[in-house]
Structures are given as structure tokens and as C-alpha cells.
mmCIF file of C-alpha atoms in Angstrom:
data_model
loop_
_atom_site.group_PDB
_atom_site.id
_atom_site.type_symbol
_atom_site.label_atom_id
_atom_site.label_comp_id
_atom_site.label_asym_id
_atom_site.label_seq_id
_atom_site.Cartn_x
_atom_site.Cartn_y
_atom_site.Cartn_z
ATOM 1 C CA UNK A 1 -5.378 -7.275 6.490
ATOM 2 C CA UNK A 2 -7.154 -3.690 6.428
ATOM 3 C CA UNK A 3 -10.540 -3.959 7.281
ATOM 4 C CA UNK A 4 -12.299 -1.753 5.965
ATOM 5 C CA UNK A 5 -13.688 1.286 7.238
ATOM 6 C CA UNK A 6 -16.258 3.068 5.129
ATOM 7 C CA UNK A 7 -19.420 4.099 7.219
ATOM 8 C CA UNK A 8 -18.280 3.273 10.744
ATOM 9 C CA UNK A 9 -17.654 6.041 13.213
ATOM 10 C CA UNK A 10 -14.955 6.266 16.413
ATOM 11 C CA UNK A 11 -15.973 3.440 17.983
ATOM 12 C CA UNK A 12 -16.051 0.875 15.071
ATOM 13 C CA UNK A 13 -12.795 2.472 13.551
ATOM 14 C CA UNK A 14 -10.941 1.950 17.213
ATOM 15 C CA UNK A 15 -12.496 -1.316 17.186
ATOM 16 C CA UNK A 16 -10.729 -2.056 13.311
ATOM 17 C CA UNK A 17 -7.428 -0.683 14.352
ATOM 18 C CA UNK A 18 -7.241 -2.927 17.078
ATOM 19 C CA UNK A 19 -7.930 -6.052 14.845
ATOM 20 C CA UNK A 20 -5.352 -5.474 12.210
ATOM 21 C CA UNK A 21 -3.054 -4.725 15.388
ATOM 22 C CA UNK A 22 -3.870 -8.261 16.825
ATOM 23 C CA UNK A 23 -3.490 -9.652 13.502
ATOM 24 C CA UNK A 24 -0.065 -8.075 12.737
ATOM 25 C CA UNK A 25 0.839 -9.457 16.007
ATOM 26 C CA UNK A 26 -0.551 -12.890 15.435
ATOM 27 C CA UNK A 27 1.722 -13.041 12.366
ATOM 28 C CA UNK A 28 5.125 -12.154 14.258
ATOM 29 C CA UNK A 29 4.310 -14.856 16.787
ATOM 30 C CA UNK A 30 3.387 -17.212 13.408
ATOM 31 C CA UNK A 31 6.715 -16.380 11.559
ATOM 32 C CA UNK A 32 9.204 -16.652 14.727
ATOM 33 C CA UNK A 33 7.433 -20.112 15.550
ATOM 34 C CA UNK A 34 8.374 -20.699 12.102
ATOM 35 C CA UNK A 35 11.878 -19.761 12.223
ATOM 36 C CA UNK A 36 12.168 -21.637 15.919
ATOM 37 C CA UNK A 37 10.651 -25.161 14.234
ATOM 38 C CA UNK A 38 12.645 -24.887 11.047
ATOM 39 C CA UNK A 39 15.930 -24.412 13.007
ATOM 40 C CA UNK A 40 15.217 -27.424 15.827
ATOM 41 C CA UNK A 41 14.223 -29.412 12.470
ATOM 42 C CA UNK A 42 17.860 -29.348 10.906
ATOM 43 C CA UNK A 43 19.732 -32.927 10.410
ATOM 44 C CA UNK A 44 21.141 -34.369 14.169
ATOM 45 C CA UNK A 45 19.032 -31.645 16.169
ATOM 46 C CA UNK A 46 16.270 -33.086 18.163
ATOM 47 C CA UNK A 47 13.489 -31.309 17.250
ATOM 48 C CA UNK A 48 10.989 -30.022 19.389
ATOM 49 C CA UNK A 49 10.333 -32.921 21.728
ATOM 50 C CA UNK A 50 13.365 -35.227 20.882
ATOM 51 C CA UNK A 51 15.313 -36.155 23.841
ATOM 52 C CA UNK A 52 18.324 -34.115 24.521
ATOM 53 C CA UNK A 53 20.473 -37.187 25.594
ATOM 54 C CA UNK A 54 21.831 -40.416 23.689
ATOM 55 C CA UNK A 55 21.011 -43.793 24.318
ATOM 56 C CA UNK A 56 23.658 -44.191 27.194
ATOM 57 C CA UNK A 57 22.757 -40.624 28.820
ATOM 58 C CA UNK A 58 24.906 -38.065 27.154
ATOM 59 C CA UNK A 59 24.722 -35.275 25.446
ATOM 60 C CA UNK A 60 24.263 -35.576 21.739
ATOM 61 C CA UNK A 61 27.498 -34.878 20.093
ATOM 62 C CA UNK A 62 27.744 -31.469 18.092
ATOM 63 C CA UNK A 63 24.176 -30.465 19.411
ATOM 64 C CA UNK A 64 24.023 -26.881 21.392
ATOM 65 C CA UNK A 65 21.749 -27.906 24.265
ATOM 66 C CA UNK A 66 21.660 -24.620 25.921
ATOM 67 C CA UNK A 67 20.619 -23.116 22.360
ATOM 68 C CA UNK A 68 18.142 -25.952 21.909
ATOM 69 C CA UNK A 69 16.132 -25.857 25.580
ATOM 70 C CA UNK A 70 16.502 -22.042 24.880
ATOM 71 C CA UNK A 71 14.407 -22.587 21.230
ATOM 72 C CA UNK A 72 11.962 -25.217 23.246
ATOM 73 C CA UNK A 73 11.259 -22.477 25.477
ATOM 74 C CA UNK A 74 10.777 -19.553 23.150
ATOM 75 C CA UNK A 75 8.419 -22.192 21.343
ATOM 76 C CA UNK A 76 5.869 -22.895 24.493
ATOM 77 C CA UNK A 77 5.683 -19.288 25.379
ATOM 78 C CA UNK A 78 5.026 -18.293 21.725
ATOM 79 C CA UNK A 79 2.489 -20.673 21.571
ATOM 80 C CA UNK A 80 0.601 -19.305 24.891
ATOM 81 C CA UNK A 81 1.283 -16.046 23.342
ATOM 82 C CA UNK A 82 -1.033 -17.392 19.779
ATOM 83 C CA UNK A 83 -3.477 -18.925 21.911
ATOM 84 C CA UNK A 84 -4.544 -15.686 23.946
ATOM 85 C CA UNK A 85 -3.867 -13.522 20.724
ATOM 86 C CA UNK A 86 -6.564 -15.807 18.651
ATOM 87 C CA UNK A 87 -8.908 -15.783 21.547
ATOM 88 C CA UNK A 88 -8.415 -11.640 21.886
ATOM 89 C CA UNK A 89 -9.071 -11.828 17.883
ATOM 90 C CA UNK A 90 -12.224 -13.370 18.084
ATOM 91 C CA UNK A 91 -13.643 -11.720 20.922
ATOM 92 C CA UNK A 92 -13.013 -8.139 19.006
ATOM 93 C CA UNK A 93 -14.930 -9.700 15.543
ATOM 94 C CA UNK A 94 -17.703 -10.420 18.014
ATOM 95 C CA UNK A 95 -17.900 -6.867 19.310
ATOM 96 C CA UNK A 96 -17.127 -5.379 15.934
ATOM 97 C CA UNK A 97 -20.072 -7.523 14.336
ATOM 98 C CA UNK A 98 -22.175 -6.098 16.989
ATOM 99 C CA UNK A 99 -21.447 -2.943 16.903
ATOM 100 C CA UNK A 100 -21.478 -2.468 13.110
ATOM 101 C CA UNK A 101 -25.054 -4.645 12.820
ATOM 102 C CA UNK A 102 -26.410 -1.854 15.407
ATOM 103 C CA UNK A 103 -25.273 0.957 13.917
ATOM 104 C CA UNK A 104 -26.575 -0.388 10.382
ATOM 105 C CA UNK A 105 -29.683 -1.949 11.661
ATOM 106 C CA UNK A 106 -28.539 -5.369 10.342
ATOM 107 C CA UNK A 107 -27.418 -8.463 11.980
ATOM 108 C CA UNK A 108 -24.343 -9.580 10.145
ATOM 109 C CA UNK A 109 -21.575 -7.363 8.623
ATOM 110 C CA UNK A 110 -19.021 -8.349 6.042
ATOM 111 C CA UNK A 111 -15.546 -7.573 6.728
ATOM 112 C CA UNK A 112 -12.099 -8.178 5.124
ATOM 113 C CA UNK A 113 -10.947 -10.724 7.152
ATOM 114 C CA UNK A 114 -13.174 -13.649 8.559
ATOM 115 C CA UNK A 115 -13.328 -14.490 11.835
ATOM 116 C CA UNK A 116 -11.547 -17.653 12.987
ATOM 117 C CA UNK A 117 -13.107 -21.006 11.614
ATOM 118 C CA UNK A 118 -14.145 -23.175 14.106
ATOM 119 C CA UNK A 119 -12.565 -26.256 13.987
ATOM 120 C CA UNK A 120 -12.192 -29.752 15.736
ATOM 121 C CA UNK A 121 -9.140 -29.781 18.446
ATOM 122 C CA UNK A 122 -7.292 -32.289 19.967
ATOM 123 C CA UNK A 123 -7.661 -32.168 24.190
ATOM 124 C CA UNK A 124 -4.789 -30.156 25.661
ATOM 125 C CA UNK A 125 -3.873 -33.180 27.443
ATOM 126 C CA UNK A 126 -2.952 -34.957 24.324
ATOM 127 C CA UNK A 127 -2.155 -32.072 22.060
ATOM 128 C CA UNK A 128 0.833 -30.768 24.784
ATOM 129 C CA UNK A 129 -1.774 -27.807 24.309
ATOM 130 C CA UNK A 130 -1.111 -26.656 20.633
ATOM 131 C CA UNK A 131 -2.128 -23.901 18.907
ATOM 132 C CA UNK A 132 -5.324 -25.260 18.245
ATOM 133 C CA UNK A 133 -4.843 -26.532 14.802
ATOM 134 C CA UNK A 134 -6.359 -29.517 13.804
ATOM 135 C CA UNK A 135 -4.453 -33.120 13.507
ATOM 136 C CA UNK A 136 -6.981 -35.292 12.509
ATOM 137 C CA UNK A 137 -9.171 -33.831 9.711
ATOM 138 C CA UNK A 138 -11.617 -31.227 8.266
ATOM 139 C CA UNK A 139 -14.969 -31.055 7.040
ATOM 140 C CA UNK A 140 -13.877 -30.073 3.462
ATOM 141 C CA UNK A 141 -18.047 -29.032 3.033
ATOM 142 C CA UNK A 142 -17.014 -26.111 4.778
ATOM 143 C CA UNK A 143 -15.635 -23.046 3.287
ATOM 144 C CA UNK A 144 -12.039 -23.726 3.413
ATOM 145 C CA UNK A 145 -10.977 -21.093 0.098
ATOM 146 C CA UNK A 146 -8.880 -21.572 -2.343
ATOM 147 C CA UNK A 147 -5.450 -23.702 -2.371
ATOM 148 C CA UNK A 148 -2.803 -21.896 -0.784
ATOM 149 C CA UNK A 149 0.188 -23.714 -2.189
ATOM 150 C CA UNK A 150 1.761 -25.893 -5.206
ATOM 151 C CA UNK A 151 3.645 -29.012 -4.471
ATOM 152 C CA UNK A 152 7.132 -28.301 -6.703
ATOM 153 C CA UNK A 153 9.225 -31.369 -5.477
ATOM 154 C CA UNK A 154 9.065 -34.499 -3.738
ATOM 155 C CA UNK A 155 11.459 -36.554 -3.131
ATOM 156 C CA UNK A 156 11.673 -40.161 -3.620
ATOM 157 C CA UNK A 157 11.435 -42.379 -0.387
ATOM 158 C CA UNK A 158 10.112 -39.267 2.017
ATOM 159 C CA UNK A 159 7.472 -38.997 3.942
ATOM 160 C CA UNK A 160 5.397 -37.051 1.236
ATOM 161 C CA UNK A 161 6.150 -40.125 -1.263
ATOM 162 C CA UNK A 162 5.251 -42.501 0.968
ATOM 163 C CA UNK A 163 1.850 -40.858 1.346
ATOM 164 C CA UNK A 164 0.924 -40.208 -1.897
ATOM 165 C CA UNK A 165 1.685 -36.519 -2.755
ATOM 166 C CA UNK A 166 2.099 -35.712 -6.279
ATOM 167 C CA UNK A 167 4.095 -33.136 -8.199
ATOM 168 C CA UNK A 168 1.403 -30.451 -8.757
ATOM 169 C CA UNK A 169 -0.905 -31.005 -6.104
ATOM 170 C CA UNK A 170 -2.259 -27.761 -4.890
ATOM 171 C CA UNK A 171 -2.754 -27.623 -1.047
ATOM 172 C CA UNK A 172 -6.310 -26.702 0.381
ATOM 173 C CA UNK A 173 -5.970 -27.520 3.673
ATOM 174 C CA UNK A 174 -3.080 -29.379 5.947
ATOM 175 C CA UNK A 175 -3.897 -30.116 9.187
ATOM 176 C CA UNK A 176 -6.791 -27.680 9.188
ATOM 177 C CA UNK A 177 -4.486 -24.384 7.996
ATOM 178 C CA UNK A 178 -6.202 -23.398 5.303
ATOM 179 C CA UNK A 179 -6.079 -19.854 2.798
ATOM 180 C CA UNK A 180 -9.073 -18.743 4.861
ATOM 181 C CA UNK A 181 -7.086 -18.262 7.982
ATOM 182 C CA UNK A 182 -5.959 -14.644 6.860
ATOM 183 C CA UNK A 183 -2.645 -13.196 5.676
ATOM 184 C CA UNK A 184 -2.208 -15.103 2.271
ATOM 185 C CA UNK A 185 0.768 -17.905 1.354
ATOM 186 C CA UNK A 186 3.138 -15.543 3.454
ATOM 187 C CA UNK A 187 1.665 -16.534 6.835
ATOM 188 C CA UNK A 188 -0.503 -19.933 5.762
ATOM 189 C CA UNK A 189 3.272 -21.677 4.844
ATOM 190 C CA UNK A 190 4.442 -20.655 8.023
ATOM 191 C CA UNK A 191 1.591 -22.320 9.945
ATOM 192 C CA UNK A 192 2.179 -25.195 8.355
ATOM 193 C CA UNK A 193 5.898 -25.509 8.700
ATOM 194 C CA UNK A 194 5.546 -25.083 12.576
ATOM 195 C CA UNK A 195 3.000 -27.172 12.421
ATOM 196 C CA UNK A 196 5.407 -29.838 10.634
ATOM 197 C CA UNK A 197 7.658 -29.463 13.755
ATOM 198 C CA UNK A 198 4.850 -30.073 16.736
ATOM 199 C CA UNK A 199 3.265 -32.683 15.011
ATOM 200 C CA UNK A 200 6.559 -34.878 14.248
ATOM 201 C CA UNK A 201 5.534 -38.516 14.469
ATOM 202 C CA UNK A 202 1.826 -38.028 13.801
ATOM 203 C CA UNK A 203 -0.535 -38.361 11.276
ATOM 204 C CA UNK A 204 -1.870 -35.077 9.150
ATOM 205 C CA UNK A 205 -4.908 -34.828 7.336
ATOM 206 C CA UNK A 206 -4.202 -33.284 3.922
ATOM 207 C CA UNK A 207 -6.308 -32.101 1.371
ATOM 208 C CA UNK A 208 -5.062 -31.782 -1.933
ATOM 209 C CA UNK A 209 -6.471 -30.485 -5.416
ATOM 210 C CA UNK A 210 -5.486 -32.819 -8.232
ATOM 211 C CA UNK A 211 -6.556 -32.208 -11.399
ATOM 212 C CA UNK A 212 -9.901 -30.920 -10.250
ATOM 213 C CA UNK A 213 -10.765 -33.184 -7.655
ATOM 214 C CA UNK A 214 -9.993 -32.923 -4.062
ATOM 215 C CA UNK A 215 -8.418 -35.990 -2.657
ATOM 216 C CA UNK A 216 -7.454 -36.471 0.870
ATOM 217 C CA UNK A 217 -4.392 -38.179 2.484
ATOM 218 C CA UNK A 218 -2.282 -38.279 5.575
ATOM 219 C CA UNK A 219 1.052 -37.395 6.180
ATOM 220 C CA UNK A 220 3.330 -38.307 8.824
ATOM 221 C CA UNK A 221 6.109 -35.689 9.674
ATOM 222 C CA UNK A 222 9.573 -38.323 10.563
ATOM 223 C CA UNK A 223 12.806 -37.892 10.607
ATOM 224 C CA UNK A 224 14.222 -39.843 6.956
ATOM 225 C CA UNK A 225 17.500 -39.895 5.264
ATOM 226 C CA UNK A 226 16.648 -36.652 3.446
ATOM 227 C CA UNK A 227 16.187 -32.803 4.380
ATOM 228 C CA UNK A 228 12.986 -31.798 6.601
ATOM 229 C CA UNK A 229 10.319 -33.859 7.752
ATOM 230 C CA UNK A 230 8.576 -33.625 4.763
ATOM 231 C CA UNK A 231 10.727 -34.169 1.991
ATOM 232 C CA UNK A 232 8.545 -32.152 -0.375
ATOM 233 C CA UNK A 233 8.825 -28.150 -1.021
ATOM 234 C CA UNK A 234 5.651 -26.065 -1.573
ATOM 235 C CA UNK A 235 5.221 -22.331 -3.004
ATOM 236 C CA UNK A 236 3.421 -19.843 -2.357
ATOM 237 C CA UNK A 237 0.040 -20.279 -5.042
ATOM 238 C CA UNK A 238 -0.554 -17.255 -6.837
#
């Protein structure tokens, strides 16, 4: 996400570099949490906070533990990891705001990519301290952008069918990702599929565009009979 450059001098330009850099390195963490939840979200594994064990105490048949606790692991420190990277991120817009309104004698400066949106977080205590992404809703007043994705398939009897997404709907925000969080469809979808993974069990906010109007809905992530916890596939919206 270059930001660009034009009338800054060392300072600024250092200050620029280093917020692409934290970006590009937001995105890694985004796409391997991706890759982690997708895998722990296959048919018979457990998921992220499934238990490990049947009903009488052993080990689930066919499951690699050590593989799984490995991918649970990876998870929690990649999530630290986004945490302190999103914080760093925000702290350099702040400087690079001030610096640039100083140097230009103005108070505000328009950049490529926005700085973080504030939005309403669960309590670490009962989000198992997530990546901050909202669960419960968002004030769709506020800039959000454009959708991000296209609904392409849903599948009778999932967990998108049961709550009302539609062939076609175009995604504006779920659970509080949005197209405004920076780095297009190719990082938003990630977001959401880890989200999909953390949040198995609970209820999404969801805000679709359907033939002009937005219309909101939840969605609970479950395991069902089908593929995913979703049972719905979304592209990438031009």
C-alpha cells in the first residue's frame, strides 16, 4: 500500500517506508493465520478450541495432535504478533500525520492508506484476547467502503442458509473487516476466514448489499454436515 511521497523530506519518507513495512508485515501474519484456521477447520479436526480428546478421554482417531497443539500455538503467538503490529501501525500514522501537518502548515494530511478504524471490541477476558475484530456489530453510518466480496454459492442447510445469505449478496462488512482495512480482497478474505475459525460457535454481524440496500444479519460459524463453517464461498469483488 505505497503511500505516497510527493513533498515530504527524510524524515516523512523514513516515516512512509516504515508503514508499508509494518503493513507488509501485518499481511504475512494475516495470510499464515489464514492458512493455520483453514487447516484446523478441515472435517474431524478440532478446530481452534475443540477439545483434543473424545468423549471417554482419548485421542481422536486419525487426528495429528502434535500437528494440531503445534497450529494452536503458531495461532496465539501470531495473534500477539497482529496485535503489537496494529498498535506499532497506528502509532506511526499518528507521527506521520504530525509531522506532515507541520511541515505543510495544516492539521490533517491525506494518505493512501487510512489509519485503523476504531471499532467496538469484545473484553480480552471474553474474546480469549482476539485480534481486535469486532463480534457483535458496526455502525454501518461510518465509512466502511465499498463491498469487498460476492457471495457465489451457498449451500442448502449451512450455516449461511440458515441465516439468510443470498446468492449475490455483496459483503460490506463481516464481523467489522471491512474493504477499508487496507490491502484489497487479497488480505480482507483472509481476515475473515481466520476470523471464521476464532469465532466458531458465535454469532457474526454481517452486512450485506442486496440489490441496493444494505441489510444486516448474523451468522454463526458451526460445524454442519458440509465443508467449512460457513457453507458459502465468496470472491474477491472487483
Amino acid at each position: 500500500h505505497p503511500l505516497p511521497g510527493a513533498g515530504m523530506d527524510a524524515p516523512c519518507a523514513a516515516m512512509r517506508d516504515r508503514i508499508n513495512a509494518l503493513y507488509a508485515e501485518r499481511q504475512s501474519m494475516e495470510t499464515e493465520m489464514a492458512a493455520i484456521a483453514q487447516r484446523l477447520s478441515k472435517p474431524g479436526i478440532p478446530g481452534l478450541k475443540g477439545p483434543l480428546v473424545d468423549a471417554e478421554g482419548f485421542p481422536i482417531p486419525g487426528v495429528d495432535l502434535y500437528a494440531v497443539r503445534a497450529d494452536r500455538g503458531r495461532y496465539a503467538v501470531l495473534r500477539n504478533d497482529h496485535v503489537a503490529a496494529t498498535q506499532k501501525v497506528e502509532g506511526a500514522m499518528a507521527e506521520l500525520h504530525a509531522a506532515a501537518g507541520v511541515q505543510a502548515g495544516i492539521a490533517r494530511v491525506t494518505i493512501g492508506s487510512p489509519p485503523e478504524p476504531k471499532r467496538p471490541r469484545l473484553d480480552d477476558t471474553e474474546s480469549g484476547g482476539s485480534v481486535g475484530i469486532d463480534t457483535t456489530g458496526v455502525n454501518i453510518d461510518a465509512t466502511i467502503g465499498p463491498p469487498f466480496a460476492v457471495i457465489d454459492e451457498v449451500t442448502e442447510g449451512s450455516p449461511a442458509a440458515a441465516a439468510g445469505l443470498r446468492l449475490g449478496d455483496q459483503i460490506i462488512s463481516f464481523g467489522g473487516v471491512t474493504g477499508n482495512d487496507g490491502g484489497g480482497a487479497a488480505a480482507t478474505l483472509p481476515r475473515v476466514a481466520a476470523l471464521l475459525a476464532e469465532r466458531e460457535g458465535t454469532a457474526i454481524a454481517v452486512w450485506v448489499l442486496r440489490r441496493g440496500e444494505r441489510t444486516q444479519t448474523q451468522v454463526t460459524p458451526r460445524r454442519w454436515e458440509g465443508r467449512g463453517l460457513l457453507g458459502c464461498h465468496m470472491r474477491p469483488k472487483p
